[in-house]
Amino acid sequence: MMQAQNCNCVVLLGPTAVGKTAIGVRLARALGTEIISADSRQVYKGLDIGSGKDLADYVLDGVQVPYHLIDVADLSQEYSVFLYQKDFYECFSQMQARGLVPVVVGGSGMYVDAVVRGYDLVPVPEDKKLRAQLADKSLEELGKMLLALKGGSLHVPRDLLERDRVVKAIEIETFIQSPECEAFKKSLPPRPDIRPIILGTTLPREKLRANIARRLDERLDEGMVEEVKGLHEAGASWERLEKLGLEYRFVSEFLQGKFSSQKEMRDLLCTAICQFAKRQETWFRGMEKKGVVINWLPLEGSVEEKVKAAMEIVAACGLEVKR
């Protein structure tokens, strides 16, 4: 199933709680290289326990394996796929100039897909004049406008069900079709030539669920509730924290008294994380349907066994395993 002879990048993807960091760190060490994270919450400073940064895992046998795109944004800014892609390209080019083959590790499917398939992204500024023109229109009228702008087809039909989504989609599509957008695209630097070999790792369903439950309990014991409380006290609104999803949303709601007990919050959060892991796997299957080749590591086995399998795959693609 291997692809990408002469590859210049290794990508390790998979759902949450399957041990990606442990595998990725060992693989990067074997290749004598560094890691680029692909996690949509670990980019934020202060989101440590809930996002599972586990920075100690980047130290192997007393030696630090360098990592990038962790702790690069403040909660006051909305980090986006566009910003990730931009930062990734810069990081990738700098590493390539140093003769390194980056190991990309993460489970944020859209972040991974954006660099693997080279999404054509532009930052869309808020158009206050357009929003004022749309303010008095009904949801049905807005839906017709969006359909007309997109030539009668939508990638996500639910965009027509929520007013905010429809307005934002109209704003995006209007900008994409504007001369300003074309001028912006022409101003962008050329994309780096990324030729990845993509590895995937996951676990049997029951073991994955057990890992999620165990890891959640560990994070609660480590002070995840206190972390979220501290972020709020430092100025992050409940709304901002809830938008971060999963752990941050559930703990924020717990701290606002929306659960009868911490146990109720924990149990519902555990179920939500399991559902999220399933959606991640669905996303990766969708990537494969679009032509992305993912070399899945053995479902069973230790971290060491999976690392060995990963090294055999990357070696077969022409990469030198140094140790």
PDB file of C-alpha atoms in Angstrom:
ATOM      1  CA  MET A   1       0.000   0.000   0.000  1.00  0.00           C
ATOM      2  CA  MET A   2       3.049   2.239   0.247  1.00  0.00           C
ATOM      3  CA  GLN A   3       3.377   5.352  -1.860  1.00  0.00           C
ATOM      4  CA  ALA A   4       5.643   8.379  -2.163  1.00  0.00           C
ATOM      5  CA  GLN A   5       9.098   7.155  -3.095  1.00  0.00           C
ATOM      6  CA  ASN A   6      11.505  10.007  -2.408  1.00  0.00           C
ATOM      7  CA  CYS A   7       9.133  11.284   0.260  1.00  0.00           C
ATOM      8  CA  ASN A   8      10.237  14.312   2.250  1.00  0.00           C
ATOM      9  CA  CYS A   9       7.703  14.152   5.075  1.00  0.00           C
ATOM     10  CA  VAL A  10       6.255  11.482   7.367  1.00  0.00           C
ATOM     11  CA  VAL A  11       2.703  11.902   8.678  1.00  0.00           C
ATOM     12  CA  LEU A  12       1.371   9.873  11.598  1.00  0.00           C
ATOM     13  CA  LEU A  13      -2.367  10.240  12.114  1.00  0.00           C
ATOM     14  CA  GLY A  14      -5.017   8.496  14.162  1.00  0.00           C
ATOM     15  CA  PRO A  15      -7.844   9.125  16.618  1.00  0.00           C
ATOM     16  CA  THR A  16      -7.377  10.386  20.146  1.00  0.00           C
ATOM     17  CA  ALA A  17      -5.872   8.172  22.880  1.00  0.00           C
ATOM     18  CA  VAL A  18      -4.078   5.658  20.635  1.00  0.00           C
ATOM     19  CA  GLY A  19      -0.499   6.615  21.533  1.00  0.00           C
ATOM     20  CA  LYS A  20       0.426   8.742  18.509  1.00  0.00           C
ATOM     21  CA  THR A  21       2.905  10.906  20.423  1.00  0.00           C
ATOM     22  CA  ALA A  22       4.803   7.920  21.848  1.00  0.00           C
ATOM     23  CA  ILE A  23       5.132   6.382  18.383  1.00  0.00           C
ATOM     24  CA  GLY A  24       5.907   9.680  16.678  1.00  0.00           C
ATOM     25  CA  VAL A  25       8.653  10.657  19.134  1.00  0.00           C
ATOM     26  CA  ARG A  26      10.401   7.312  18.720  1.00  0.00           C
ATOM     27  CA  LEU A  27      10.080   7.489  14.950  1.00  0.00           C
ATOM     28  CA  ALA A  28      11.458  11.042  14.864  1.00  0.00           C
ATOM     29  CA  ARG A  29      14.357   9.960  17.062  1.00  0.00           C
ATOM     30  CA  ALA A  30      15.111   7.037  14.736  1.00  0.00           C
ATOM     31  CA  LEU A  31      15.107   9.390  11.751  1.00  0.00           C
ATOM     32  CA  GLY A  32      17.185  12.020  13.545  1.00  0.00           C
ATOM     33  CA  THR A  33      14.518  14.639  12.957  1.00  0.00           C
ATOM     34  CA  GLU A  34      11.844  16.773  14.628  1.00  0.00           C
ATOM     35  CA  ILE A  35       8.071  16.737  15.062  1.00  0.00           C
ATOM     36  CA  ILE A  36       5.441  19.101  13.713  1.00  0.00           C
ATOM     37  CA  SER A  37       2.240  18.808  15.741  1.00  0.00           C
ATOM     38  CA  ALA A  38      -1.143  18.692  13.987  1.00  0.00           C
ATOM     39  CA  ASP A  39      -3.458  19.334  16.925  1.00  0.00           C
ATOM     40  CA  SER A  40      -6.014  22.134  16.824  1.00  0.00           C
ATOM     41  CA  ARG A  41      -5.968  22.749  20.591  1.00  0.00           C
ATOM     42  CA  GLN A  42      -2.336  22.171  21.462  1.00  0.00           C
ATOM     43  CA  VAL A  43      -1.507  25.263  19.414  1.00  0.00           C
ATOM     44  CA  TYR A  44      -2.907  27.335  22.313  1.00  0.00           C
ATOM     45  CA  LYS A  45      -0.845  28.432  25.299  1.00  0.00           C
ATOM     46  CA  GLY A  46      -2.421  27.412  28.596  1.00  0.00           C
ATOM     47  CA  LEU A  47      -4.411  24.496  27.203  1.00  0.00           C
ATOM     48  CA  ASP A  48      -2.158  21.874  28.724  1.00  0.00           C
ATOM     49  CA  ILE A  49      -3.997  19.157  30.626  1.00  0.00           C
ATOM     50  CA  GLY A  50      -7.267  19.231  28.695  1.00  0.00           C
ATOM     51  CA  SER A  51      -5.545  19.156  25.301  1.00  0.00           C
ATOM     52  CA  GLY A  52      -3.173  16.371  26.370  1.00  0.00           C
ATOM     53  CA  LYS A  53       0.090  18.110  25.485  1.00  0.00           C
ATOM     54  CA  ASP A  54       2.100  15.688  27.633  1.00  0.00           C
ATOM     55  CA  LEU A  55       5.318  17.529  26.778  1.00  0.00           C
ATOM     56  CA  ALA A  56       7.321  15.113  28.926  1.00  0.00           C
ATOM     57  CA  ASP A  57       6.625  12.491  26.242  1.00  0.00           C
ATOM     58  CA  TYR A  58       8.943  14.403  23.898  1.00  0.00           C
ATOM     59  CA  VAL A  59      11.907  13.481  26.094  1.00  0.00           C
ATOM     60  CA  LEU A  60      13.272  10.048  25.229  1.00  0.00           C
ATOM     61  CA  ASP A  61      16.122   8.515  27.222  1.00  0.00           C
ATOM     62  CA  GLY A  62      16.839  11.942  28.659  1.00  0.00           C
ATOM     63  CA  VAL A  63      17.067  13.578  25.211  1.00  0.00           C
ATOM     64  CA  GLN A  64      14.542  16.174  24.005  1.00  0.00           C
ATOM     65  CA  VAL A  65      12.978  15.497  20.616  1.00  0.00           C
ATOM     66  CA  PRO A  66      12.229  18.994  19.240  1.00  0.00           C
ATOM     67  CA  TYR A  67       8.608  19.811  18.402  1.00  0.00           C
ATOM     68  CA  HIS A  68       6.853  22.632  16.580  1.00  0.00           C
ATOM     69  CA  LEU A  69       3.394  24.284  16.385  1.00  0.00           C
ATOM     70  CA  ILE A  70       2.590  23.713  20.055  1.00  0.00           C
ATOM     71  CA  ASP A  71       1.974  26.798  22.228  1.00  0.00           C
ATOM     72  CA  VAL A  72       2.047  29.177  19.262  1.00  0.00           C
ATOM     73  CA  ALA A  73      -1.246  31.044  19.841  1.00  0.00           C
ATOM     74  CA  ASP A  74      -3.062  32.875  22.621  1.00  0.00           C
ATOM     75  CA  LEU A  75      -6.689  32.193  23.482  1.00  0.00           C
ATOM     76  CA  SER A  76      -7.407  35.803  22.572  1.00  0.00           C
ATOM     77  CA  GLN A  77      -6.940  34.885  18.902  1.00  0.00           C
ATOM     78  CA  GLU A  78      -8.941  32.397  16.863  1.00  0.00           C
ATOM     79  CA  TYR A  79      -6.420  30.002  15.366  1.00  0.00           C
ATOM     80  CA  SER A  80      -7.645  28.595  12.059  1.00  0.00           C
ATOM     81  CA  VAL A  81      -6.866  25.976   9.443  1.00  0.00           C
ATOM     82  CA  PHE A  82      -5.525  28.801   7.276  1.00  0.00           C
ATOM     83  CA  LEU A  83      -3.097  29.908   9.998  1.00  0.00           C
ATOM     84  CA  TYR A  84      -2.047  26.311  10.639  1.00  0.00           C
ATOM     85  CA  GLN A  85      -1.351  25.710   6.966  1.00  0.00           C
ATOM     86  CA  LYS A  86       0.660  28.956   6.760  1.00  0.00           C
ATOM     87  CA  ASP A  87       2.675  28.143   9.898  1.00  0.00           C
ATOM     88  CA  PHE A  88       3.168  24.562   8.745  1.00  0.00           C
ATOM     89  CA  TYR A  89       4.557  25.621   5.373  1.00  0.00           C
ATOM     90  CA  GLU A  90       7.044  27.954   7.076  1.00  0.00           C
ATOM     91  CA  CYS A  91       8.100  25.284   9.564  1.00  0.00           C
ATOM     92  CA  PHE A  92       8.354  22.613   6.863  1.00  0.00           C
ATOM     93  CA  SER A  93      10.519  24.824   4.628  1.00  0.00           C
ATOM     94  CA  GLN A  94      12.841  25.746   7.508  1.00  0.00           C
ATOM     95  CA  MET A  95      13.291  22.091   8.474  1.00  0.00           C
ATOM     96  CA  GLN A  96      13.869  21.085   4.876  1.00  0.00           C
ATOM     97  CA  ALA A  97      16.562  23.774   4.592  1.00  0.00           C
ATOM     98  CA  ARG A  98      18.279  22.098   7.554  1.00  0.00           C
ATOM     99  CA  GLY A  99      18.160  18.747   5.805  1.00  0.00           C
ATOM    100  CA  LEU A 100      15.419  17.299   8.027  1.00  0.00           C
ATOM    101  CA  VAL A 101      12.406  15.190   7.104  1.00  0.00           C
ATOM    102  CA  PRO A 102       9.557  16.375   9.366  1.00  0.00           C
ATOM    103  CA  VAL A 103       7.439  13.872  11.259  1.00  0.00           C
ATOM    104  CA  VAL A 104       3.910  15.284  11.478  1.00  0.00           C
ATOM    105  CA  VAL A 105       1.903  13.871  14.375  1.00  0.00           C
ATOM    106  CA  GLY A 106      -1.731  14.608  15.141  1.00  0.00           C
ATOM    107  CA  GLY A 107      -5.373  13.725  14.996  1.00  0.00           C
ATOM    108  CA  SER A 108      -6.957  16.991  13.827  1.00  0.00           C
ATOM    109  CA  GLY A 109      -8.144  15.678  10.490  1.00  0.00           C
ATOM    110  CA  MET A 110      -8.650  19.004   8.751  1.00  0.00           C
ATOM    111  CA  TYR A 111      -5.193  20.231   9.784  1.00  0.00           C
ATOM    112  CA  VAL A 112      -3.580  17.080   8.399  1.00  0.00           C
ATOM    113  CA  ASP A 113      -5.682  17.096   5.245  1.00  0.00           C
ATOM    114  CA  ALA A 114      -4.969  20.800   4.620  1.00  0.00           C
ATOM    115  CA  VAL A 115      -1.246  20.135   4.244  1.00  0.00           C
ATOM    116  CA  VAL A 116      -1.438  16.658   2.719  1.00  0.00           C
ATOM    117  CA  ARG A 117      -3.859  17.664  -0.036  1.00  0.00           C
ATOM    118  CA  GLY A 118      -2.887  21.347  -0.170  1.00  0.00           C
ATOM    119  CA  TYR A 119      -6.157  23.096   0.580  1.00  0.00           C
ATOM    120  CA  ASP A 120      -6.583  26.348  -1.344  1.00  0.00           C
ATOM    121  CA  LEU A 121      -7.284  28.612   1.642  1.00  0.00           C
ATOM    122  CA  VAL A 122      -7.662  32.354   2.086  1.00  0.00           C
ATOM    123  CA  PRO A 123      -8.483  34.388   5.210  1.00  0.00           C
ATOM    124  CA  VAL A 124     -11.945  35.912   4.820  1.00  0.00           C
ATOM    125  CA  PRO A 125     -12.344  39.330   6.474  1.00  0.00           C
ATOM    126  CA  GLU A 126     -15.637  40.247   8.111  1.00  0.00           C
ATOM    127  CA  ASP A 127     -17.765  42.228   5.652  1.00  0.00           C
ATOM    128  CA  LYS A 128     -19.891  44.514   7.848  1.00  0.00           C
ATOM    129  CA  LYS A 129     -21.593  46.144   4.869  1.00  0.00           C
ATOM    130  CA  LEU A 130     -22.638  42.758   3.471  1.00  0.00           C
ATOM    131  CA  ARG A 131     -23.825  41.547   6.874  1.00  0.00           C
ATOM    132  CA  ALA A 132     -25.982  44.675   7.217  1.00  0.00           C
ATOM    133  CA  GLN A 133     -27.554  43.945   3.838  1.00  0.00           C
ATOM    134  CA  LEU A 134     -28.323  40.372   4.945  1.00  0.00           C
ATOM    135  CA  ALA A 135     -29.716  41.297   8.370  1.00  0.00           C
ATOM    136  CA  ASP A 136     -33.372  41.617   7.304  1.00  0.00           C
ATOM    137  CA  LYS A 137     -33.461  38.634   4.983  1.00  0.00           C
ATOM    138  CA  SER A 138     -35.237  35.428   5.955  1.00  0.00           C
ATOM    139  CA  LEU A 139     -33.412  32.124   6.300  1.00  0.00           C
ATOM    140  CA  GLU A 140     -35.096  30.954   3.083  1.00  0.00           C
ATOM    141  CA  GLU A 141     -33.883  34.035   1.188  1.00  0.00           C
ATOM    142  CA  LEU A 142     -30.369  33.600   2.550  1.00  0.00           C
ATOM    143  CA  GLY A 143     -30.406  29.947   1.505  1.00  0.00           C
ATOM    144  CA  LYS A 144     -31.346  30.864  -2.052  1.00  0.00           C
ATOM    145  CA  MET A 145     -28.543  33.448  -2.173  1.00  0.00           C
ATOM    146  CA  LEU A 146     -26.005  30.898  -0.992  1.00  0.00           C
ATOM    147  CA  LEU A 147     -27.159  28.292  -3.482  1.00  0.00           C
ATOM    148  CA  ALA A 148     -26.913  30.841  -6.297  1.00  0.00           C
ATOM    149  CA  LEU A 149     -23.389  31.856  -5.254  1.00  0.00           C
ATOM    150  CA  LYS A 150     -22.260  28.222  -5.137  1.00  0.00           C
ATOM    151  CA  GLY A 151     -23.869  27.298  -8.434  1.00  0.00           C
ATOM    152  CA  GLY A 152     -26.723  25.346  -6.872  1.00  0.00           C
ATOM    153  CA  SER A 153     -24.646  22.873  -4.834  1.00  0.00           C
ATOM    154  CA  LEU A 154     -23.442  22.723  -1.231  1.00  0.00           C
ATOM    155  CA  HIS A 155     -20.801  20.495   0.350  1.00  0.00           C
ATOM    156  CA  VAL A 156     -22.578  20.689   3.717  1.00  0.00           C
ATOM    157  CA  PRO A 157     -26.410  20.818   3.387  1.00  0.00           C
ATOM    158  CA  ARG A 158     -26.812  21.746   7.062  1.00  0.00           C
ATOM    159  CA  ASP A 159     -25.423  25.177   6.137  1.00  0.00           C
ATOM    160  CA  LEU A 160     -28.974  25.965   5.069  1.00  0.00           C
ATOM    161  CA  LEU A 161     -30.421  25.157   8.506  1.00  0.00           C
ATOM    162  CA  GLU A 162     -28.659  27.696  10.715  1.00  0.00           C
ATOM    163  CA  ARG A 163     -28.772  31.437  10.036  1.00  0.00           C
ATOM    164  CA  ASP A 164     -25.242  32.186  11.299  1.00  0.00           C
ATOM    165  CA  ARG A 165     -23.813  29.419   9.121  1.00  0.00           C
ATOM    166  CA  VAL A 166     -25.634  30.699   6.033  1.00  0.00           C
ATOM    167  CA  VAL A 167     -24.506  34.298   6.591  1.00  0.00           C
ATOM    168  CA  LYS A 168     -20.903  33.213   7.131  1.00  0.00           C
ATOM    169  CA  ALA A 169     -21.026  30.964   4.060  1.00  0.00           C
ATOM    170  CA  ILE A 170     -22.353  33.865   1.933  1.00  0.00           C
ATOM    171  CA  GLU A 171     -19.607  36.098   3.279  1.00  0.00           C
ATOM    172  CA  ILE A 172     -16.952  33.498   2.424  1.00  0.00           C
ATOM    173  CA  GLU A 173     -18.283  32.768  -1.053  1.00  0.00           C
ATOM    174  CA  THR A 174     -18.676  36.480  -1.864  1.00  0.00           C
ATOM    175  CA  PHE A 175     -15.050  37.127  -0.926  1.00  0.00           C
ATOM    176  CA  ILE A 176     -13.775  34.062  -2.803  1.00  0.00           C
ATOM    177  CA  GLN A 177     -15.388  35.376  -5.980  1.00  0.00           C
ATOM    178  CA  SER A 178     -14.015  38.914  -5.526  1.00  0.00           C
ATOM    179  CA  PRO A 179     -11.003  40.532  -7.249  1.00  0.00           C
ATOM    180  CA  GLU A 180      -9.503  41.089  -3.775  1.00  0.00           C
ATOM    181  CA  CYS A 181      -9.319  37.340  -3.254  1.00  0.00           C
ATOM    182  CA  GLU A 182      -7.573  36.764  -6.568  1.00  0.00           C
ATOM    183  CA  ALA A 183      -5.060  39.489  -5.741  1.00  0.00           C
ATOM    184  CA  PHE A 184      -4.405  37.889  -2.351  1.00  0.00           C
ATOM    185  CA  LYS A 185      -3.797  34.466  -3.905  1.00  0.00           C
ATOM    186  CA  LYS A 186      -1.263  35.941  -6.312  1.00  0.00           C
ATOM    187  CA  SER A 187       0.596  37.541  -3.393  1.00  0.00           C
ATOM    188  CA  LEU A 188       1.100  34.245  -1.575  1.00  0.00           C
ATOM    189  CA  PRO A 189       4.540  32.612  -1.678  1.00  0.00           C
ATOM    190  CA  PRO A 190       4.751  29.329  -3.602  1.00  0.00           C
ATOM    191  CA  ARG A 191       3.773  26.235  -1.645  1.00  0.00           C
ATOM    192  CA  PRO A 192       6.575  23.920  -0.608  1.00  0.00           C
ATOM    193  CA  ASP A 193       6.777  20.594  -2.408  1.00  0.00           C
ATOM    194  CA  ILE A 194       5.386  18.161   0.159  1.00  0.00           C
ATOM    195  CA  ARG A 195       5.643  14.463  -0.665  1.00  0.00           C
ATOM    196  CA  PRO A 196       4.382  12.605   2.388  1.00  0.00           C
ATOM    197  CA  ILE A 197       4.339   8.994   3.406  1.00  0.00           C
ATOM    198  CA  ILE A 198       1.286   8.674   5.633  1.00  0.00           C
ATOM    199  CA  LEU A 199       1.035   6.251   8.533  1.00  0.00           C
ATOM    200  CA  GLY A 200      -2.109   5.581  10.514  1.00  0.00           C
ATOM    201  CA  THR A 201      -2.512   4.063  13.952  1.00  0.00           C
ATOM    202  CA  THR A 202      -5.556   3.066  15.957  1.00  0.00           C
ATOM    203  CA  LEU A 203      -6.718   0.438  18.441  1.00  0.00           C
ATOM    204  CA  PRO A 204      -9.495  -2.144  18.719  1.00  0.00           C
ATOM    205  CA  ARG A 205     -12.728  -0.376  19.705  1.00  0.00           C
ATOM    206  CA  GLU A 206     -12.949  -1.683  23.281  1.00  0.00           C
ATOM    207  CA  LYS A 207      -9.297  -0.926  24.026  1.00  0.00           C
ATOM    208  CA  LEU A 208      -9.711   2.575  22.603  1.00  0.00           C
ATOM    209  CA  ARG A 209     -12.697   3.225  24.847  1.00  0.00           C
ATOM    210  CA  ALA A 210     -10.780   1.947  27.863  1.00  0.00           C
ATOM    211  CA  ASN A 211      -7.831   4.214  26.994  1.00  0.00           C
ATOM    212  CA  ILE A 212     -10.139   7.212  26.686  1.00  0.00           C
ATOM    213  CA  ALA A 213     -11.728   6.533  30.082  1.00  0.00           C
ATOM    214  CA  ARG A 214      -8.365   5.965  31.791  1.00  0.00           C
ATOM    215  CA  ARG A 215      -6.795   9.048  30.280  1.00  0.00           C
ATOM    216  CA  LEU A 216      -9.791  11.216  31.182  1.00  0.00           C
ATOM    217  CA  ASP A 217      -9.604  10.101  34.825  1.00  0.00           C
ATOM    218  CA  GLU A 218      -5.864  10.845  34.851  1.00  0.00           C
ATOM    219  CA  ARG A 219      -6.449  14.339  33.526  1.00  0.00           C
ATOM    220  CA  LEU A 220      -9.126  15.037  36.109  1.00  0.00           C
ATOM    221  CA  ASP A 221      -6.729  13.854  38.820  1.00  0.00           C
ATOM    222  CA  GLU A 222      -3.978  16.072  37.351  1.00  0.00           C
ATOM    223  CA  GLY A 223      -6.156  19.166  37.734  1.00  0.00           C
ATOM    224  CA  MET A 224      -8.085  19.625  34.491  1.00  0.00           C
ATOM    225  CA  VAL A 225     -11.003  21.305  36.300  1.00  0.00           C
ATOM    226  CA  GLU A 226      -8.597  23.673  38.032  1.00  0.00           C
ATOM    227  CA  GLU A 227      -6.920  24.423  34.691  1.00  0.00           C
ATOM    228  CA  VAL A 228     -10.197  25.509  33.103  1.00  0.00           C
ATOM    229  CA  LYS A 229     -11.156  27.528  36.183  1.00  0.00           C
ATOM    230  CA  GLY A 230      -7.788  29.287  36.024  1.00  0.00           C
ATOM    231  CA  LEU A 231      -8.194  30.098  32.326  1.00  0.00           C
ATOM    232  CA  HIS A 232     -11.577  31.679  33.042  1.00  0.00           C
ATOM    233  CA  GLU A 233     -10.214  33.663  35.965  1.00  0.00           C
ATOM    234  CA  ALA A 234      -7.383  34.870  33.727  1.00  0.00           C
ATOM    235  CA  GLY A 235      -9.904  36.390  31.317  1.00  0.00           C
ATOM    236  CA  ALA A 236     -11.153  33.669  28.959  1.00  0.00           C
ATOM    237  CA  SER A 237     -14.943  33.827  28.732  1.00  0.00           C
ATOM    238  CA  TRP A 238     -17.062  30.728  29.229  1.00  0.00           C
ATOM    239  CA  GLU A 239     -18.186  31.100  25.617  1.00  0.00           C
ATOM    240  CA  ARG A 240     -14.570  31.108  24.409  1.00  0.00           C
ATOM    241  CA  LEU A 241     -13.706  28.043  26.469  1.00  0.00           C
ATOM    242  CA  GLU A 242     -16.812  26.158  25.356  1.00  0.00           C
ATOM    243  CA  LYS A 243     -15.903  26.779  21.699  1.00  0.00           C
ATOM    244  CA  LEU A 244     -12.713  24.780  22.284  1.00  0.00           C
ATOM    245  CA  GLY A 245     -14.864  21.663  22.524  1.00  0.00           C
ATOM    246  CA  LEU A 246     -14.921  18.433  24.522  1.00  0.00           C
ATOM    247  CA  GLU A 247     -12.929  18.731  27.770  1.00  0.00           C
ATOM    248  CA  TYR A 248     -13.029  22.524  27.817  1.00  0.00           C
ATOM    249  CA  ARG A 249     -16.731  22.712  26.966  1.00  0.00           C
ATOM    250  CA  PHE A 250     -17.826  20.089  29.479  1.00  0.00           C
ATOM    251  CA  VAL A 251     -15.650  21.385  32.319  1.00  0.00           C
ATOM    252  CA  SER A 252     -16.772  24.966  31.624  1.00  0.00           C
ATOM    253  CA  GLU A 253     -20.395  23.866  31.826  1.00  0.00           C
ATOM    254  CA  PHE A 254     -19.653  21.958  35.046  1.00  0.00           C
ATOM    255  CA  LEU A 255     -18.083  25.049  36.597  1.00  0.00           C
ATOM    256  CA  GLN A 256     -21.203  27.011  35.641  1.00  0.00           C
ATOM    257  CA  GLY A 257     -23.369  24.509  37.501  1.00  0.00           C
ATOM    258  CA  LYS A 258     -24.877  22.846  34.435  1.00  0.00           C
ATOM    259  CA  PHE A 259     -24.187  19.332  35.754  1.00  0.00           C
ATOM    260  CA  SER A 260     -25.473  17.837  38.987  1.00  0.00           C
ATOM    261  CA  SER A 261     -22.048  16.415  39.874  1.00  0.00           C
ATOM    262  CA  GLN A 262     -18.512  16.014  38.580  1.00  0.00           C
ATOM    263  CA  LYS A 263     -19.247  12.314  38.024  1.00  0.00           C
ATOM    264  CA  GLU A 264     -22.145  13.162  35.699  1.00  0.00           C
ATOM    265  CA  MET A 265     -19.886  15.543  33.773  1.00  0.00           C
ATOM    266  CA  ARG A 266     -17.122  12.946  33.617  1.00  0.00           C
ATOM    267  CA  ASP A 267     -19.392  10.168  32.332  1.00  0.00           C
ATOM    268  CA  LEU A 268     -21.008  12.325  29.639  1.00  0.00           C
ATOM    269  CA  LEU A 269     -17.621  13.712  28.595  1.00  0.00           C
ATOM    270  CA  CYS A 270     -16.202  10.205  28.300  1.00  0.00           C
ATOM    271  CA  THR A 271     -19.037   9.234  25.969  1.00  0.00           C
ATOM    272  CA  ALA A 272     -18.511  12.408  23.921  1.00  0.00           C
ATOM    273  CA  ILE A 273     -14.782  11.697  23.515  1.00  0.00           C
ATOM    274  CA  CYS A 274     -15.546   8.157  22.332  1.00  0.00           C
ATOM    275  CA  GLN A 275     -17.965   9.593  19.769  1.00  0.00           C
ATOM    276  CA  PHE A 276     -15.316  12.105  18.708  1.00  0.00           C
ATOM    277  CA  ALA A 277     -12.765   9.325  18.173  1.00  0.00           C
ATOM    278  CA  LYS A 278     -15.251   7.579  15.920  1.00  0.00           C
ATOM    279  CA  ARG A 279     -15.718  10.785  13.896  1.00  0.00           C
ATOM    280  CA  GLN A 280     -11.959  11.096  13.545  1.00  0.00           C
ATOM    281  CA  GLU A 281     -11.737   7.602  12.081  1.00  0.00           C
ATOM    282  CA  THR A 282     -14.591   8.456   9.711  1.00  0.00           C
ATOM    283  CA  TRP A 283     -12.652  11.529   8.563  1.00  0.00           C
ATOM    284  CA  PHE A 284      -9.528   9.458   7.860  1.00  0.00           C
ATOM    285  CA  ARG A 285     -11.588   6.958   5.868  1.00  0.00           C
ATOM    286  CA  GLY A 286     -12.929   9.928   3.913  1.00  0.00           C
ATOM    287  CA  MET A 287      -9.366  10.996   3.124  1.00  0.00           C
ATOM    288  CA  GLU A 288      -8.673   7.527   1.765  1.00  0.00           C
ATOM    289  CA  LYS A 289     -11.773   7.728  -0.441  1.00  0.00           C
ATOM    290  CA  LYS A 290     -10.361  10.964  -1.875  1.00  0.00           C
ATOM    291  CA  GLY A 291      -7.168   9.193  -2.884  1.00  0.00           C
ATOM    292  CA  VAL A 292      -4.932   9.698   0.155  1.00  0.00           C
ATOM    293  CA  VAL A 293      -2.904   6.539   0.811  1.00  0.00           C
ATOM    294  CA  ILE A 294      -2.710   5.726   4.541  1.00  0.00           C
ATOM    295  CA  ASN A 295      -0.426   2.879   5.642  1.00  0.00           C
ATOM    296  CA  TRP A 296      -2.099   1.546   8.782  1.00  0.00           C
ATOM    297  CA  LEU A 297       0.153   0.135  11.468  1.00  0.00           C
ATOM    298  CA  PRO A 298      -0.842  -3.155  13.134  1.00  0.00           C
ATOM    299  CA  LEU A 299      -4.015  -2.834  15.197  1.00  0.00           C
ATOM    300  CA  GLU A 300      -2.556  -4.881  18.044  1.00  0.00           C
ATOM    301  CA  GLY A 301       0.922  -4.774  19.538  1.00  0.00           C
ATOM    302  CA  SER A 302       3.113  -2.655  21.770  1.00  0.00           C
ATOM    303  CA  VAL A 303       4.409   0.830  21.016  1.00  0.00           C
ATOM    304  CA  GLU A 304       7.789  -0.704  20.170  1.00  0.00           C
ATOM    305  CA  GLU A 305       6.206  -3.137  17.711  1.00  0.00           C
ATOM    306  CA  LYS A 306       4.291  -0.338  16.009  1.00  0.00           C
ATOM    307  CA  VAL A 307       7.414   1.813  15.817  1.00  0.00           C
ATOM    308  CA  LYS A 308       9.260  -1.102  14.186  1.00  0.00           C
ATOM    309  CA  ALA A 309       6.476  -1.464  11.614  1.00  0.00           C
ATOM    310  CA  ALA A 310       6.541   2.288  10.973  1.00  0.00           C
ATOM    311  CA  MET A 311      10.306   2.290  10.456  1.00  0.00           C
ATOM    312  CA  GLU A 312      10.062  -0.567   7.975  1.00  0.00           C
ATOM    313  CA  ILE A 313       7.528   1.418   5.951  1.00  0.00           C
ATOM    314  CA  VAL A 314       9.533   4.650   5.899  1.00  0.00           C
ATOM    315  CA  ALA A 315      12.771   2.777   5.134  1.00  0.00           C
ATOM    316  CA  ALA A 316      11.054   1.137   2.162  1.00  0.00           C
ATOM    317  CA  CYS A 317      10.243   4.640   0.923  1.00  0.00           C
ATOM    318  CA  GLY A 318      13.905   5.571   0.893  1.00  0.00           C
ATOM    319  CA  LEU A 319      14.276   7.350   4.228  1.00  0.00           C
ATOM    320  CA  GLU A 320      17.390   6.601   6.262  1.00  0.00           C
ATOM    321  CA  VAL A 321      16.724   5.201   9.735  1.00  0.00           C
ATOM    322  CA  LYS A 322      19.694   6.472  11.726  1.00  0.00           C
ATOM    323  CA  ARG A 323      19.149   4.618  14.998  1.00  0.00           C
TER     324      ARG A 323
END
